[in-house]
PDB file of C-alpha atoms in Angstrom:
ATOM      1  CA  MET C   1      -0.026  -0.029  -0.030  1.00 47.00           C
ATOM      2  CA  ALA C   2       2.862   2.395   0.799  1.00 50.00           C
ATOM      3  CA  GLY C   3       4.356   1.723  -2.656  1.00 50.00           C
ATOM      4  CA  PHE C   4       1.029   2.372  -4.315  1.00 45.00           C
ATOM      5  CA  ALA C   5       0.596   5.705  -2.498  1.00 46.00           C
ATOM      6  CA  HIS C   6       4.157   6.699  -3.250  1.00 44.00           C
ATOM      7  CA  ARG C   7       3.613   6.011  -7.017  1.00 45.00           C
ATOM      8  CA  TRP C   8       0.414   8.129  -7.083  1.00 42.00           C
ATOM      9  CA  SER C   9       2.241  10.936  -5.189  1.00 47.00           C
ATOM     10  CA  ALA C  10       5.052  10.851  -7.755  1.00 45.00           C
ATOM     11  CA  ARG C  11       2.577  10.736 -10.644  1.00 47.00           C
ATOM     12  CA  ALA C  12       0.528  13.744  -9.089  1.00 46.00           C
ATOM     13  CA  ALA C  13       3.767  15.652  -8.640  1.00 46.00           C
ATOM     14  CA  GLY C  14       4.769  14.895 -12.266  1.00 47.00           C
ATOM     15  CA  VAL C  15       1.334  16.073 -13.602  1.00 42.00           C
ATOM     16  CA  ALA C  16       1.565  19.301 -11.493  1.00 43.00           C
ATOM     17  CA  ALA C  17       5.077  19.966 -12.757  1.00 42.00           C
ATOM     18  CA  ALA C  18       4.001  19.359 -16.369  1.00 41.00           C
ATOM     19  CA  ALA C  19       0.966  21.703 -15.931  1.00 40.00           C
ATOM     20  CA  LEU C  20       3.363  24.398 -14.527  1.00 38.00           C
ATOM     21  CA  LEU C  21       5.767  23.979 -17.498  1.00 38.00           C
ATOM     22  CA  ILE C  22       2.903  24.128 -19.942  1.00 38.00           C
ATOM     23  CA  ALA C  23       1.349  27.147 -18.312  1.00 41.00           C
ATOM     24  CA  GLY C  24       4.686  28.800 -17.835  1.00 43.00           C
ATOM     25  CA  GLY C  25       5.826  27.968 -21.311  1.00 42.00           C
ATOM     26  CA  THR C  26       2.598  29.463 -22.765  1.00 41.00           C
ATOM     27  CA  GLY C  27       2.978  32.562 -20.635  1.00 43.00           C
ATOM     28  CA  GLY C  28       6.520  32.940 -21.720  1.00 43.00           C
ATOM     29  CA  ALA C  29       5.566  32.613 -25.381  1.00 41.00           C
ATOM     30  CA  ALA C  30       2.814  35.200 -24.964  1.00 42.00           C
ATOM     31  CA  LEU C  31       5.334  37.522 -23.204  1.00 42.00           C
ATOM     32  CA  ALA C  32       7.805  36.939 -26.051  1.00 44.00           C
ATOM     33  CA  VAL C  33       5.198  37.723 -28.676  1.00 44.00           C
ATOM     34  CA  ASP C  34       4.099  40.871 -26.848  1.00 46.00           C
ATOM     35  CA  THR C  35       7.675  41.956 -26.284  1.00 48.00           C
ATOM     36  CA  ASP C  36       8.431  41.387 -30.064  1.00 49.00           C
ATOM     37  CA  ARG C  37       5.272  43.336 -30.988  1.00 47.00           C
ATOM     38  CA  THR C  38       6.380  46.192 -28.868  1.00 48.00           C
ATOM     39  CA  ALA C  39       9.855  46.156 -30.123  1.00 49.00           C
ATOM     40  CA  THR C  40       8.557  46.134 -33.765  1.00 47.00           C
ATOM     41  CA  ALA C  41       6.190  49.065 -33.021  1.00 48.00           C
ATOM     42  CA  ALA C  42       9.058  51.045 -31.473  1.00 51.00           C
ATOM     43  CA  ALA C  43      11.342  50.195 -34.361  1.00 56.00           C
ATOM     44  CA  THR C  44       8.786  51.372 -36.980  1.00 65.00           C
ATOM     45  CA  TYR C  45       7.934  54.709 -35.248  1.00 65.00           C
ATOM     46  CA  LEU C  46       8.926  57.491 -37.580  1.00 79.00           C
ATOM     47  CA  PRO C  47       8.591  60.985 -36.129  1.00 90.00           C
ATOM     48  CA  THR C  48       7.282  63.594 -38.650  1.00 95.00           C
ATOM     49  CA  VAL C  49       9.509  66.267 -37.081  1.00 97.00           C
ATOM     50  CA  GLU C  50      13.319  65.653 -37.111  1.00 97.00           C
ATOM     51  CA  ILE C  51      15.145  68.963 -37.123  1.00 98.00           C
ATOM     52  CA  THR C  52      18.751  69.836 -36.384  1.00 98.00           C
ATOM     53  CA  ALA C  53      19.692  73.530 -36.045  1.00 98.00           C
ATOM     54  CA  ASN C  54      23.207  75.038 -35.875  1.00 98.00           C
ATOM     55  CA  PHE C  55      23.500  78.646 -34.894  1.00 98.00           C
ATOM     56  CA  ALA C  56      25.332  81.442 -33.148  1.00 98.00           C
ATOM     57  CA  VAL C  57      23.880  83.319 -30.134  1.00 98.00           C
ATOM     58  CA  VAL C  58      24.323  86.700 -28.587  1.00 97.00           C
ATOM     59  CA  ALA C  59      23.494  86.823 -24.792  1.00 96.00           C
ATOM     60  CA  THR C  60      22.874  89.978 -22.887  1.00 97.00           C
ATOM     61  CA  THR C  61      22.024  90.355 -19.150  1.00 96.00           C
ATOM     62  CA  HIS C  62      18.305  90.124 -18.422  1.00 96.00           C
ATOM     63  CA  PRO C  63      16.985  93.436 -16.882  1.00 95.00           C
ATOM     64  CA  ASP C  64      15.085  91.605 -14.063  1.00 96.00           C
ATOM     65  CA  VAL C  65      18.004  90.723 -11.933  1.00 92.00           C
ATOM     66  CA  ALA C  66      15.890  89.662  -8.912  1.00 93.00           C
ATOM     67  CA  GLY C  67      13.139  87.680 -10.705  1.00 95.00           C
ATOM     68  CA  CYS C  68      15.224  86.066 -13.504  1.00 97.00           C
ATOM     69  CA  ASP C  69      18.969  86.625 -12.872  1.00 96.00           C
ATOM     70  CA  GLY C  70      19.723  85.394 -16.366  1.00 96.00           C
ATOM     71  CA  TYR C  71      20.132  86.312 -19.945  1.00 96.00           C
ATOM     72  CA  VAL C  72      18.203  87.415 -22.997  1.00 98.00           C
ATOM     73  CA  VAL C  73      19.543  85.261 -25.936  1.00 98.00           C
ATOM     74  CA  LYS C  74      19.105  85.904 -29.610  1.00 98.00           C
ATOM     75  CA  GLY C  75      20.287  83.324 -32.102  1.00 98.00           C
ATOM     76  CA  ALA C  76      20.606  82.982 -35.876  1.00 98.00           C
ATOM     77  CA  GLY C  77      21.775  80.110 -38.175  1.00 98.00           C
ATOM     78  CA  THR C  78      20.532  77.250 -40.211  1.00 98.00           C
ATOM     79  CA  ALA C  79      18.164  74.344 -39.746  1.00 98.00           C
ATOM     80  CA  THR C  80      17.588  71.089 -41.757  1.00 98.00           C
ATOM     81  CA  GLY C  81      15.476  67.988 -41.527  1.00 97.00           C
ATOM     82  CA  ARG C  82      11.824  67.079 -41.731  1.00 95.00           C
ATOM     83  CA  PRO C  83       9.287  68.561 -42.517  1.00 96.00           C
ATOM     84  CA  ILE C  84      11.400  71.653 -43.364  1.00 95.00           C
ATOM     85  CA  SER C  85      13.876  71.894 -46.215  1.00 88.00           C
ATOM     86  CA  SER C  86      17.105  73.710 -45.641  1.00 94.00           C
ATOM     87  CA  SER C  87      16.117  76.884 -43.840  1.00 97.00           C
ATOM     88  CA  THR C  88      17.263  79.739 -41.685  1.00 98.00           C
ATOM     89  CA  TRP C  89      16.876  79.567 -37.937  1.00 98.00           C
ATOM     90  CA  SER C  90      16.216  82.567 -35.762  1.00 98.00           C
ATOM     91  CA  GLN C  91      15.387  82.485 -32.011  1.00 98.00           C
ATOM     92  CA  ASP C  92      14.628  84.720 -29.028  1.00 98.00           C
ATOM     93  CA  GLU C  93      14.807  83.256 -25.562  1.00 98.00           C
ATOM     94  CA  VAL C  94      15.174  84.137 -21.957  1.00 98.00           C
ATOM     95  CA  ALA C  95      17.407  81.886 -19.726  1.00 97.00           C
ATOM     96  CA  CYS C  96      16.822  82.463 -16.052  1.00 97.00           C
ATOM     97  CA  THR C  97      18.742  81.134 -13.040  1.00 96.00           C
ATOM     98  CA  ALA C  98      16.471  82.346 -10.261  1.00 96.00           C
ATOM     99  CA  THR C  99      13.137  80.722 -11.225  1.00 96.00           C
ATOM    100  CA  ILE C 100      14.104  77.024 -10.698  1.00 96.00           C
ATOM    101  CA  PRO C 101      16.691  76.415  -7.963  1.00 95.00           C
ATOM    102  CA  GLY C 102      19.882  74.829  -9.316  1.00 96.00           C
ATOM    103  CA  LYS C 103      18.734  74.931 -12.964  1.00 97.00           C
ATOM    104  CA  TYR C 104      18.638  77.172 -16.037  1.00 97.00           C
ATOM    105  CA  ASP C 105      14.967  77.820 -16.880  1.00 98.00           C
ATOM    106  CA  ILE C 106      14.902  78.489 -20.637  1.00 98.00           C
ATOM    107  CA  LYS C 107      11.879  79.669 -22.541  1.00 98.00           C
ATOM    108  CA  GLY C 108      11.880  80.814 -26.128  1.00 98.00           C
ATOM    109  CA  THR C 109      10.536  80.936 -29.693  1.00 98.00           C
ATOM    110  CA  ALA C 110      12.157  79.987 -32.962  1.00 98.00           C
ATOM    111  CA  THR C 111      11.246  80.493 -36.560  1.00 98.00           C
ATOM    112  CA  MET C 112      12.550  78.340 -39.473  1.00 98.00           C
ATOM    113  CA  THR C 113      12.179  80.179 -42.810  1.00 98.00           C
ATOM    114  CA  GLU C 114      12.501  78.164 -46.017  1.00 97.00           C
ATOM    115  CA  ALA C 115      13.917  79.627 -49.329  1.00 96.00           C
ATOM    116  CA  ASP C 116      10.429  80.100 -50.646  1.00 96.00           C
ATOM    117  CA  GLY C 117       9.355  82.129 -47.555  1.00 97.00           C
ATOM    118  CA  ASP C 118       7.354  79.419 -45.873  1.00 97.00           C
ATOM    119  CA  LYS C 119       7.859  79.689 -42.045  1.00 97.00           C
ATOM    120  CA  LEU C 120       7.480  77.131 -39.242  1.00 98.00           C
ATOM    121  CA  THR C 121       7.272  78.635 -35.735  1.00 98.00           C
ATOM    122  CA  ILE C 122       7.719  76.931 -32.395  1.00 98.00           C
ATOM    123  CA  SER C 123       7.807  77.752 -28.729  1.00 98.00           C
ATOM    124  CA  TYR C 124      10.037  75.809 -26.276  1.00 98.00           C
ATOM    125  CA  ALA C 125      10.645  75.270 -22.649  1.00 98.00           C
ATOM    126  CA  LEU C 126      13.963  73.725 -21.544  1.00 98.00           C
ATOM    127  CA  THR C 127      15.988  73.204 -18.405  1.00 98.00           C
ATOM    128  CA  ALA C 128      19.560  72.424 -17.647  1.00 98.00           C
ATOM    129  CA  PRO C 129      21.550  71.933 -14.485  1.00 97.00           C
ATOM    130  CA  LEU C 130      23.505  75.010 -13.184  1.00 95.00           C
ATOM    131  CA  THR C 131      27.098  73.701 -12.936  1.00 93.00           C
ATOM    132  CA  SER C 132      30.554  75.110 -13.133  1.00 94.00           C
ATOM    133  CA  ASP C 133      31.037  73.230 -16.359  1.00 94.00           C
ATOM    134  CA  THR C 134      31.244  75.345 -19.573  1.00 95.00           C
ATOM    135  CA  MET C 135      29.097  72.873 -21.502  1.00 96.00           C
ATOM    136  CA  VAL C 136      25.330  73.273 -20.982  1.00 96.00           C
ATOM    137  CA  TYR C 137      23.111  70.454 -22.125  1.00 97.00           C
ATOM    138  CA  SER C 138      19.413  71.504 -21.984  1.00 98.00           C
ATOM    139  CA  SER C 139      16.332  69.467 -22.681  1.00 98.00           C
ATOM    140  CA  GLY C 140      12.632  69.932 -22.689  1.00 98.00           C
ATOM    141  CA  THR C 141       9.689  70.170 -25.071  1.00 98.00           C
ATOM    142  CA  PHE C 142       8.710  72.240 -28.037  1.00 98.00           C
ATOM    143  CA  LYS C 143       5.236  73.185 -29.464  1.00 98.00           C
ATOM    144  CA  ILE C 144       4.496  74.066 -33.033  1.00 98.00           C
ATOM    145  CA  THR C 145       2.577  77.281 -32.977  1.00 97.00           C
ATOM    146  CA  GLY C 146       1.966  77.689 -36.710  1.00 94.00           C
ATOM    147  CA  GLY C 147       3.670  79.627 -39.388  1.00 96.00           C
ATOM    148  CA  SER C 148       2.971  80.736 -42.944  1.00 97.00           C
ATOM    149  CA  GLY C 149       2.655  79.132 -46.363  1.00 96.00           C
ATOM    150  CA  ASN C 150       2.634  75.378 -45.978  1.00 93.00           C
ATOM    151  CA  TYR C 151       2.835  75.696 -42.203  1.00 96.00           C
ATOM    152  CA  GLN C 152      -0.031  78.198 -41.744  1.00 95.00           C
ATOM    153  CA  PHE C 153      -2.207  75.597 -40.105  1.00 95.00           C
ATOM    154  CA  ALA C 154       0.447  73.492 -38.560  1.00 96.00           C
ATOM    155  CA  THR C 155       0.337  72.260 -34.995  1.00 96.00           C
ATOM    156  CA  GLY C 156       2.365  69.597 -33.053  1.00 97.00           C
ATOM    157  CA  SER C 157       4.903  69.098 -30.389  1.00 97.00           C
ATOM    158  CA  GLY C 158       7.914  66.964 -29.306  1.00 98.00           C
ATOM    159  CA  LYS C 159      11.170  66.794 -27.506  1.00 98.00           C
ATOM    160  CA  MET C 160      13.987  69.264 -27.829  1.00 98.00           C
ATOM    161  CA  HIS C 161      17.663  69.118 -26.847  1.00 98.00           C
ATOM    162  CA  ALA C 162      20.254  71.822 -27.086  1.00 98.00           C
ATOM    163  CA  ARG C 163      23.990  72.083 -26.520  1.00 98.00           C
ATOM    164  CA  VAL C 164      26.031  75.194 -25.930  1.00 96.00           C
ATOM    165  CA  ASN C 165      29.597  75.842 -24.881  1.00 96.00           C
ATOM    166  CA  LEU C 166      29.468  78.979 -22.765  1.00 93.00           C
ATOM    167  CA  LEU C 167      32.897  79.932 -24.058  1.00 95.00           C
ATOM    168  CA  ASP C 168      31.904  79.529 -27.715  1.00 96.00           C
ATOM    169  CA  HIS C 169      28.654  81.162 -28.598  1.00 96.00           C
ATOM    170  CA  ASP C 170      29.243  80.663 -32.405  1.00 97.00           C
ATOM    171  CA  HIS C 171      28.567  76.896 -32.422  1.00 97.00           C
ATOM    172  CA  VAL C 172      25.270  76.168 -30.652  1.00 98.00           C
ATOM    173  CA  SER C 173      23.143  73.233 -31.788  1.00 98.00           C
ATOM    174  CA  SER C 174      19.649  71.977 -31.022  1.00 98.00           C
ATOM    175  CA  SER C 175      17.551  69.019 -32.144  1.00 98.00           C
ATOM    176  CA  LEU C 176      13.806  68.530 -32.305  1.00 98.00           C
ATOM    177  CA  ILE C 177      11.969  65.227 -32.626  1.00 97.00           C
ATOM    178  CA  GLY C 178       8.197  64.964 -32.613  1.00 97.00           C
ATOM    179  CA  GLU C 179       5.007  65.194 -34.530  1.00 97.00           C
ATOM    180  CA  ILE C 180       3.407  67.700 -36.889  1.00 96.00           C
ATOM    181  CA  GLN C 181      -0.272  67.890 -37.996  1.00 95.00           C
ATOM    182  CA  TYR C 182      -1.817  70.126 -40.610  1.00 92.00           C
ATOM    183  CA  LEU C 183      -5.216  71.312 -39.547  1.00 90.00           C
ATOM    184  CA  GLY C 184      -6.134  73.481 -42.489  1.00 74.00           C
TER     185      GLY C 184
END
């Protein structure tokens, strides 16, 4: 009788183990399929805005020393990418050091003007750590606010990153990645 009970225990344990393997194997396959589907979706995402701008800036002291304690920055240069063709880049921004403790608080607007006169305009909000380093790497978001010509009814948004060497104001760069929609 003890041998009989022992065999049934072993069989029951074997069935339970097989059930766990099957359920676990199926769950793993489902996870692998979902993971592959997510990876495929991420790999096929194509932003409709991919712009790189290279420009020079001129910074002057902001008049509000107590509330901003920063700079008024004007920039001019070139921009290329999607959806714009090769264009000029002009920007106006304020970079404050008093509004967010330990960070640059950067707010601005930029206009990209194509050779045919079509303009795409954006506003942006960026932050960067205040450090003793001469390189500033800011990041944040941009919003498409419209424009003229092909961009008259444009809207959209995305991520923006900028890089500036505080000792070299002639070689500033920024990149924009996001989406654009045409509502008109």
